[in-house]
GROMACS .gro file of N, CA and C in nm:
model
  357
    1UNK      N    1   0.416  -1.060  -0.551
    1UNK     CA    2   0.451  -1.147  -0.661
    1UNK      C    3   0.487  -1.284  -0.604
    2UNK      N    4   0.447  -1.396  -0.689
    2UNK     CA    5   0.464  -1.520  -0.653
    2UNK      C    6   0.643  -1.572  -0.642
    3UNK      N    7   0.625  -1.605  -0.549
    3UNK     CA    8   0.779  -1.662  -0.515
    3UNK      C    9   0.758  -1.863  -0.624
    4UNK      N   10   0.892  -1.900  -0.593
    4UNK     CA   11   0.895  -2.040  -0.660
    4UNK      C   12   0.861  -2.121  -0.540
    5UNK      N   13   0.879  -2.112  -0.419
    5UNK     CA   14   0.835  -2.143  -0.324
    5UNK      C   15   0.698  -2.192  -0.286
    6UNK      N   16   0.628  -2.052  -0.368
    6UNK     CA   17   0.464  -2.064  -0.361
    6UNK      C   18   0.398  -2.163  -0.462
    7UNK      N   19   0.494  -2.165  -0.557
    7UNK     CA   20   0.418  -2.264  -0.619
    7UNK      C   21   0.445  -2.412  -0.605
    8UNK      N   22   0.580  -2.452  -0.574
    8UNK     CA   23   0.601  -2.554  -0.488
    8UNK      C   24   0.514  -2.599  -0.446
    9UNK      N   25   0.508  -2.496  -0.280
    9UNK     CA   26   0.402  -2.513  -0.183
    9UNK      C   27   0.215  -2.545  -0.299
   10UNK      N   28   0.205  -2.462  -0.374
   10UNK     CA   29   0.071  -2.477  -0.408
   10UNK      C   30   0.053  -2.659  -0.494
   11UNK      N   31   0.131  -2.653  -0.539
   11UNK     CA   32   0.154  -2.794  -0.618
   11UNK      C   33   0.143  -2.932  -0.558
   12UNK      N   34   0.254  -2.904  -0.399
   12UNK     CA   35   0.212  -3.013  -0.291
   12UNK      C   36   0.098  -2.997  -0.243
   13UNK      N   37   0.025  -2.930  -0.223
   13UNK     CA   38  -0.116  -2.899  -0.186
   13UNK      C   39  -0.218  -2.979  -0.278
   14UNK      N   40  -0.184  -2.959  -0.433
   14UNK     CA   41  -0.289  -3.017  -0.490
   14UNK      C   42  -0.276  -3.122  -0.544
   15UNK      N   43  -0.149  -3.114  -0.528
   15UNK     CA   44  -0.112  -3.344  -0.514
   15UNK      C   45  -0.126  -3.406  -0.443
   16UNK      N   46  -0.210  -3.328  -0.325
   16UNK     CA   47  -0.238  -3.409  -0.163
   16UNK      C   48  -0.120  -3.462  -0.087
   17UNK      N   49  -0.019  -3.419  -0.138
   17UNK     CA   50   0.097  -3.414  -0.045
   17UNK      C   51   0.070  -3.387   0.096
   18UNK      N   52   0.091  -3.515   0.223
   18UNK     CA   53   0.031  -3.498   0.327
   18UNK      C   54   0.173  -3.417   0.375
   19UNK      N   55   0.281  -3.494   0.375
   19UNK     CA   56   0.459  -3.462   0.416
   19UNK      C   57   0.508  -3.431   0.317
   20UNK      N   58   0.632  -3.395   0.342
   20UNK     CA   59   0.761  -3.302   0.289
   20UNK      C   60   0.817  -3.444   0.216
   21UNK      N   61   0.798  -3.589   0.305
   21UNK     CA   62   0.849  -3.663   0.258
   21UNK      C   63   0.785  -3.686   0.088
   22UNK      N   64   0.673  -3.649   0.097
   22UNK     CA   65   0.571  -3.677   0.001
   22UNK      C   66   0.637  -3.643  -0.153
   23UNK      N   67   0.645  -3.550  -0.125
   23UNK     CA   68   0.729  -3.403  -0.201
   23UNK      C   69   0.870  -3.464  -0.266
   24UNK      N   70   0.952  -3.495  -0.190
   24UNK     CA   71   1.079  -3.522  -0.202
   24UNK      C   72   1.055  -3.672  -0.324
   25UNK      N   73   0.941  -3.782  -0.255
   25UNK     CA   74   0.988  -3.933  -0.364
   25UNK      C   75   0.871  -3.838  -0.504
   26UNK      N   76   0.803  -3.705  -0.484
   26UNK     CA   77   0.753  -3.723  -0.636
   26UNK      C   78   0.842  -3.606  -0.699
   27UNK      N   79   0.951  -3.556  -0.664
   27UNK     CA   80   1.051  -3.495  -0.724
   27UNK      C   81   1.177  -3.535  -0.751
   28UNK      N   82   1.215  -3.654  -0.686
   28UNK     CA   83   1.318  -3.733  -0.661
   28UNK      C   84   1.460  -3.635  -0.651
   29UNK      N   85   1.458  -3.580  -0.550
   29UNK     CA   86   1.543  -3.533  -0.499
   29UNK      C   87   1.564  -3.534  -0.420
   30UNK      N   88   1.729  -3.505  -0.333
   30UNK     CA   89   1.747  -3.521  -0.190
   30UNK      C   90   1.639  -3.450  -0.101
   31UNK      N   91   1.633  -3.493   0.022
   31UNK     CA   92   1.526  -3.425   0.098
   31UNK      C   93   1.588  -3.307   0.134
   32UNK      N   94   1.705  -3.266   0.142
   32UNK     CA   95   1.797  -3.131   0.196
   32UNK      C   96   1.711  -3.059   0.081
   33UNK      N   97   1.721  -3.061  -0.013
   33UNK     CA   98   1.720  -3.008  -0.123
   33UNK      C   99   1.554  -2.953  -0.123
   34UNK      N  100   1.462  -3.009  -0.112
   34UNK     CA  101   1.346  -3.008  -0.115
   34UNK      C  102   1.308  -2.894  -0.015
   35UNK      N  103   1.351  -2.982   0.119
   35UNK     CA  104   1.332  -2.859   0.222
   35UNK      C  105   1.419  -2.742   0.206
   36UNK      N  106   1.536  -2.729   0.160
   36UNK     CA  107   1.503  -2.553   0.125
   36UNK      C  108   1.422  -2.489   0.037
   37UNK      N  109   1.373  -2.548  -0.076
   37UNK     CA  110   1.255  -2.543  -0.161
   37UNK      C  111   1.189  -2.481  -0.102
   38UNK      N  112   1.113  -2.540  -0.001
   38UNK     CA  113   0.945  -2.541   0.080
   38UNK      C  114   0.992  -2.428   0.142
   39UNK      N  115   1.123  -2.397   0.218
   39UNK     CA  116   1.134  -2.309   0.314
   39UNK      C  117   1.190  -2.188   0.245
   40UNK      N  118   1.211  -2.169   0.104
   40UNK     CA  119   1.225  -2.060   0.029
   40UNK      C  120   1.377  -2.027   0.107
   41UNK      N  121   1.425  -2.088   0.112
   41UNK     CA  122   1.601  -2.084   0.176
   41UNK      C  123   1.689  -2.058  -0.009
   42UNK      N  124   1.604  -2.153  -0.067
   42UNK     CA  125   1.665  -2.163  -0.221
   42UNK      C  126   1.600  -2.146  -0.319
   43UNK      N  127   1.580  -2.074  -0.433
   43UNK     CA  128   1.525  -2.099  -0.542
   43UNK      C  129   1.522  -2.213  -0.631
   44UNK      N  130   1.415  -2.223  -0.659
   44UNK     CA  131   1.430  -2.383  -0.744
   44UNK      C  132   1.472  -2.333  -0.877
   45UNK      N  133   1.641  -2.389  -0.893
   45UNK     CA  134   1.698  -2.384  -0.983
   45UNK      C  135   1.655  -2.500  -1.120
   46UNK      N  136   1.619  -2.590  -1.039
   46UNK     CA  137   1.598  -2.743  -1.160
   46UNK      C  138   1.481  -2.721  -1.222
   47UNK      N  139   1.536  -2.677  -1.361
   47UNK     CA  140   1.420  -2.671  -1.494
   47UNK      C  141   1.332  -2.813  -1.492
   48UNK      N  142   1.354  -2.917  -1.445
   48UNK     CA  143   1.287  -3.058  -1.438
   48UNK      C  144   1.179  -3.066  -1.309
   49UNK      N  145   1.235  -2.945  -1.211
   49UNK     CA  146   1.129  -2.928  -1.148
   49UNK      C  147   0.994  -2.847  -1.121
   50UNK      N  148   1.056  -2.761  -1.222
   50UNK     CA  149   0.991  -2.640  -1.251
   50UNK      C  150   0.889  -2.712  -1.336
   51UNK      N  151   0.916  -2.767  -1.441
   51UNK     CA  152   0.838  -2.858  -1.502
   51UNK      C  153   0.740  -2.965  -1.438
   52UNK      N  154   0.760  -3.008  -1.350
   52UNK     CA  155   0.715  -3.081  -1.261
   52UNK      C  156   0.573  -3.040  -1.198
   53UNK      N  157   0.636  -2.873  -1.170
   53UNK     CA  158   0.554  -2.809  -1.046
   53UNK      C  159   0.426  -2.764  -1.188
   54UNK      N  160   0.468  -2.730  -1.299
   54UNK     CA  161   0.387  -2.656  -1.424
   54UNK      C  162   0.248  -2.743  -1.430
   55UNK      N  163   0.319  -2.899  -1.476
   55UNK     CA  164   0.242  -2.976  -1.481
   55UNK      C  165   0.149  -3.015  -1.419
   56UNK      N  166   0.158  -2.971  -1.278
   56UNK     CA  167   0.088  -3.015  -1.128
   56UNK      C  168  -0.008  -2.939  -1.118
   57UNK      N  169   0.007  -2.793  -1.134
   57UNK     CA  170  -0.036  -2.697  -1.111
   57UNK      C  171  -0.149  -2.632  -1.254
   58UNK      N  172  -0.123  -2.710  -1.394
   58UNK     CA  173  -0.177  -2.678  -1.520
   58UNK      C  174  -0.124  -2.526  -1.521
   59UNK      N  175  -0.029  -2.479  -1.537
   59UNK     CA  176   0.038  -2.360  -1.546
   59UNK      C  177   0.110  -2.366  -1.665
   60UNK      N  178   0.234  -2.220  -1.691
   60UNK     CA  179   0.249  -2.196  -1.857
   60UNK      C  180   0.424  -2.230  -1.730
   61UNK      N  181   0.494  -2.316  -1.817
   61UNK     CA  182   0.657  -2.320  -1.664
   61UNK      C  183   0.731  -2.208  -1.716
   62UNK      N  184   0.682  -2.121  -1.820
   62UNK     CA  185   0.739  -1.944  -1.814
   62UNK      C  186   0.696  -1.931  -1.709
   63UNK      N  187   0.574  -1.941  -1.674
   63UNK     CA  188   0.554  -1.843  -1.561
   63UNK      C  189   0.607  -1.862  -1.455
   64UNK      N  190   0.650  -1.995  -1.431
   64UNK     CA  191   0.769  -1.983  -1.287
   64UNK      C  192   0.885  -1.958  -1.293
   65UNK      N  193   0.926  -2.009  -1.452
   65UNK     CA  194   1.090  -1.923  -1.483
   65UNK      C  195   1.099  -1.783  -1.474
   66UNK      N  196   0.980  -1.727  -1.478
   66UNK     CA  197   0.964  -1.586  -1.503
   66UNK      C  198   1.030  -1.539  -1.313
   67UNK      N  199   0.939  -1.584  -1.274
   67UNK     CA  200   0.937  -1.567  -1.103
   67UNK      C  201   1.074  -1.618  -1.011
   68UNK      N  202   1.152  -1.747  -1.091
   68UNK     CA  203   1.248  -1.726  -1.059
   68UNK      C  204   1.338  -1.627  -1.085
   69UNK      N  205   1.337  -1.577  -1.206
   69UNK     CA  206   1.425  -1.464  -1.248
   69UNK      C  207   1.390  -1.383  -1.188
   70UNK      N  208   1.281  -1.335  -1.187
   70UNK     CA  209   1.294  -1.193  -1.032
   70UNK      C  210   1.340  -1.253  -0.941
   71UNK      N  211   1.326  -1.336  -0.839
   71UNK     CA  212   1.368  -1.409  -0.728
   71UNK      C  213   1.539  -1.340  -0.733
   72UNK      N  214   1.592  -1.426  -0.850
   72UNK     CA  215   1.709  -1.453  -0.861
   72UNK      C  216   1.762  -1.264  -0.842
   73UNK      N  217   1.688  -1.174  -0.910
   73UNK     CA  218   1.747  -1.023  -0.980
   73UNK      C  219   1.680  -0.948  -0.827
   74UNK      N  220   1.632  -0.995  -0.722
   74UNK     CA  221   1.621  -0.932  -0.626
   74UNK      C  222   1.686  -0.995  -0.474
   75UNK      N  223   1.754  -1.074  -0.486
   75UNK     CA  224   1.827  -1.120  -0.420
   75UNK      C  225   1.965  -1.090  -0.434
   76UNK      N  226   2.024  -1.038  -0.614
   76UNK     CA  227   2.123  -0.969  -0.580
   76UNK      C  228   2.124  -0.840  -0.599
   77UNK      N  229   1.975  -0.775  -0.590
   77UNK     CA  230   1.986  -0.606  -0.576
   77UNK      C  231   2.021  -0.532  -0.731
   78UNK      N  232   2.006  -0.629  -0.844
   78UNK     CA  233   2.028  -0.628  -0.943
   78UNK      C  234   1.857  -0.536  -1.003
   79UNK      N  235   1.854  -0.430  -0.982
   79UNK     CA  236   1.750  -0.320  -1.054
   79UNK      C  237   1.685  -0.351  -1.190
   80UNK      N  238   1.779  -0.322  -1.262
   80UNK     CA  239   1.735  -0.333  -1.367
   80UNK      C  240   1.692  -0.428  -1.470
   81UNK      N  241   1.774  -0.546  -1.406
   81UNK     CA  242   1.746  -0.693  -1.462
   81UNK      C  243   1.563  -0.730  -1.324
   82UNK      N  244   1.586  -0.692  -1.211
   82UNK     CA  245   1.423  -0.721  -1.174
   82UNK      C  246   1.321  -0.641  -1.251
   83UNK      N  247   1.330  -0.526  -1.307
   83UNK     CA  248   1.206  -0.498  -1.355
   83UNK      C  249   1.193  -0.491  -1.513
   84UNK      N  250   1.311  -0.590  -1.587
   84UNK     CA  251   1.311  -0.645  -1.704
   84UNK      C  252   1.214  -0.808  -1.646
   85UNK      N  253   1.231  -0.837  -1.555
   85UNK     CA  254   1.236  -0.987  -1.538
   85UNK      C  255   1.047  -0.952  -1.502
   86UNK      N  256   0.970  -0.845  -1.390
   86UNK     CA  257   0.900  -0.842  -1.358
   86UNK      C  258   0.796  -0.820  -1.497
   87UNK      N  259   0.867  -0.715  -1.574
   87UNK     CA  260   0.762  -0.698  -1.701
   87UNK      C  261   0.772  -0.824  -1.773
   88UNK      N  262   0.831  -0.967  -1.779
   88UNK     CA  263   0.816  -1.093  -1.844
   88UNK      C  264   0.741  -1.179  -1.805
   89UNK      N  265   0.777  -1.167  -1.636
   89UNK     CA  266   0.671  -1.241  -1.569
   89UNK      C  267   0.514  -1.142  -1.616
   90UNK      N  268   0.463  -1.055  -1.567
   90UNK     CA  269   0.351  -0.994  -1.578
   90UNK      C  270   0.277  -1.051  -1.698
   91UNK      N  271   0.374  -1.024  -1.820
   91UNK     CA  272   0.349  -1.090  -1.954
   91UNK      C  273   0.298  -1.222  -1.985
   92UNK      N  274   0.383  -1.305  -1.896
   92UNK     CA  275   0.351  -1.452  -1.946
   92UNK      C  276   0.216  -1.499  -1.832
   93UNK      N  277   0.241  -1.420  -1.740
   93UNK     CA  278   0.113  -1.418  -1.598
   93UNK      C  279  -0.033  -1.422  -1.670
   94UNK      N  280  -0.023  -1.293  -1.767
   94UNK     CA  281  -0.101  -1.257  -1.822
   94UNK      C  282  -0.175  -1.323  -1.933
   95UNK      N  283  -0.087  -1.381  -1.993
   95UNK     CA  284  -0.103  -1.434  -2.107
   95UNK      C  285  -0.213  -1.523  -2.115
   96UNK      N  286  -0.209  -1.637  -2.053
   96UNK     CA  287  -0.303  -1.767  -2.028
   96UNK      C  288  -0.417  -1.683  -1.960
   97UNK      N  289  -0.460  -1.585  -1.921
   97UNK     CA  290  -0.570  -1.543  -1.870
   97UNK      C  291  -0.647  -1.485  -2.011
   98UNK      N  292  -0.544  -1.431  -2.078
   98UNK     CA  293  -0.613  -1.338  -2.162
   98UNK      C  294  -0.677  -1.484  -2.282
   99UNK      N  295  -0.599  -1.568  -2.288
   99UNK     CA  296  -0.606  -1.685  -2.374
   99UNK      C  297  -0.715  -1.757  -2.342
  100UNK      N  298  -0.721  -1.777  -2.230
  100UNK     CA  299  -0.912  -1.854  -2.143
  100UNK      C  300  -1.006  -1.747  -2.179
  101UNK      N  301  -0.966  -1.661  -2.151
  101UNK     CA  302  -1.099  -1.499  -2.171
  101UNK      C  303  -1.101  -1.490  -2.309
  102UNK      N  304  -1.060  -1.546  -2.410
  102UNK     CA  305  -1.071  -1.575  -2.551
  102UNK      C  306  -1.176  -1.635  -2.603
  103UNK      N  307  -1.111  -1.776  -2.519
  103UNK     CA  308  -1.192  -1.865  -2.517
  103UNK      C  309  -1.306  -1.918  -2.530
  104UNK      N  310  -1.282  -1.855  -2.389
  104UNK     CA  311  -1.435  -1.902  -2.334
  104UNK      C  312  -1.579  -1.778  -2.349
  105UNK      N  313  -1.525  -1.679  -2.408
  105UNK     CA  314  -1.594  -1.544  -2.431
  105UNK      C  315  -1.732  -1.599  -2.516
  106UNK      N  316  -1.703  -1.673  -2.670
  106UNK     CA  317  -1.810  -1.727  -2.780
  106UNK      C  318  -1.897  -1.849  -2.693
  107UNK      N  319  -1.820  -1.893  -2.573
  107UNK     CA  320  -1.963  -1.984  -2.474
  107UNK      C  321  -2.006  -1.928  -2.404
  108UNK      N  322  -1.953  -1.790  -2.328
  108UNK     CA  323  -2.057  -1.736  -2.247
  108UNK      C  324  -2.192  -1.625  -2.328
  109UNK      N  325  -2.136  -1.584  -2.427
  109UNK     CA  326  -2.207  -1.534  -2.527
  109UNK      C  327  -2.329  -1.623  -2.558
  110UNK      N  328  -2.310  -1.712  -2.618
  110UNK     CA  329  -2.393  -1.844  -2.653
  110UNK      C  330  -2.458  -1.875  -2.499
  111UNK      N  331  -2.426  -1.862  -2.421
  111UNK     CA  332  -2.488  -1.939  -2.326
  111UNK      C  333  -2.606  -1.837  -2.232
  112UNK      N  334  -2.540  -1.715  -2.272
  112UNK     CA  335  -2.604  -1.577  -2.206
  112UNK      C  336  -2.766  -1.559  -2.290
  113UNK      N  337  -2.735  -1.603  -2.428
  113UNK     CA  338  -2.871  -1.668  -2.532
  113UNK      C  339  -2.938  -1.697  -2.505
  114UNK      N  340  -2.896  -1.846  -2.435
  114UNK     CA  341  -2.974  -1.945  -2.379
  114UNK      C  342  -3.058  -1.923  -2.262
  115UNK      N  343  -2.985  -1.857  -2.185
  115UNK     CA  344  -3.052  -1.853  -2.018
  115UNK      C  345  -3.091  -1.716  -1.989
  116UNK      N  346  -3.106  -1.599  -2.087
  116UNK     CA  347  -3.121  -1.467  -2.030
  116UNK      C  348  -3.301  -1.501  -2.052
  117UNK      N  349  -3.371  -1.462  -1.957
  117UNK     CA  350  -3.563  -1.456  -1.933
  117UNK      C  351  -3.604  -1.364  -2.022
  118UNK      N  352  -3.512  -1.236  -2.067
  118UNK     CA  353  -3.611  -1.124  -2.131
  118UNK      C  354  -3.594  -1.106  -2.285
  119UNK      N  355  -3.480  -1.209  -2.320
  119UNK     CA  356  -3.401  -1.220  -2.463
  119UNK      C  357  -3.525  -1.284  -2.543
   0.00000   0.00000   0.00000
């Protein structure tokens, strides 16, 4: 399961974030702060960044609140709140996939029309 870390990390990646410094002036936060981020020392508590990372990434920012809340419910050994938190994440994980596969189902249909040789 995705840590908040990972998506951090995936977000500086596709903002071409060369440095950490990079990271820090497009989150505007202390650099302490950042680098435990990156180094998964801390969970990213700041809903403004979480937002941040959503936006970066074209993601649903349930789905990283989701991932912090396990983060958070397995760090204190807290059972039953992680696999309340894991079936929310799964849910909202899920969700935007099932929502594109909706989607995009009536163009591949239509398009399968178009390009199949024996139709």
């Amino acid at each position: 399961m995705k840590k908040t870390r990972d998506y951090l990390l995936e977000a500086k990646q596709a903002l071409g974030h060369e440095t950490a410094a990079d990271t820090v002036r497009w989150l505007g936060l202390n650099p302490g702060v950042v680098s435990r981020y990156l180094s998964g020392k801390s969970i990213i508590d700041n809903d403004d960044v979480v937002w941040k990372i959503a936006d970066a990434l074209n993601v649903d920012p349930s789905e990283i609140v989701a991932a912090r809340a396990v983060e958070r419910a397995e760090r204190s050994n807290d059972t039953e709140m992680l696999e309340v938190w894991k079936r929310r994440f799964q849910a909202v994980s899920h969700s935007a996939a099932t929502i594109f596969g909706l989607i995009a189902l009536p163009y591949g249909i239509w398009l399968t029309d178009r390009l199949c040789i024996l139709c």
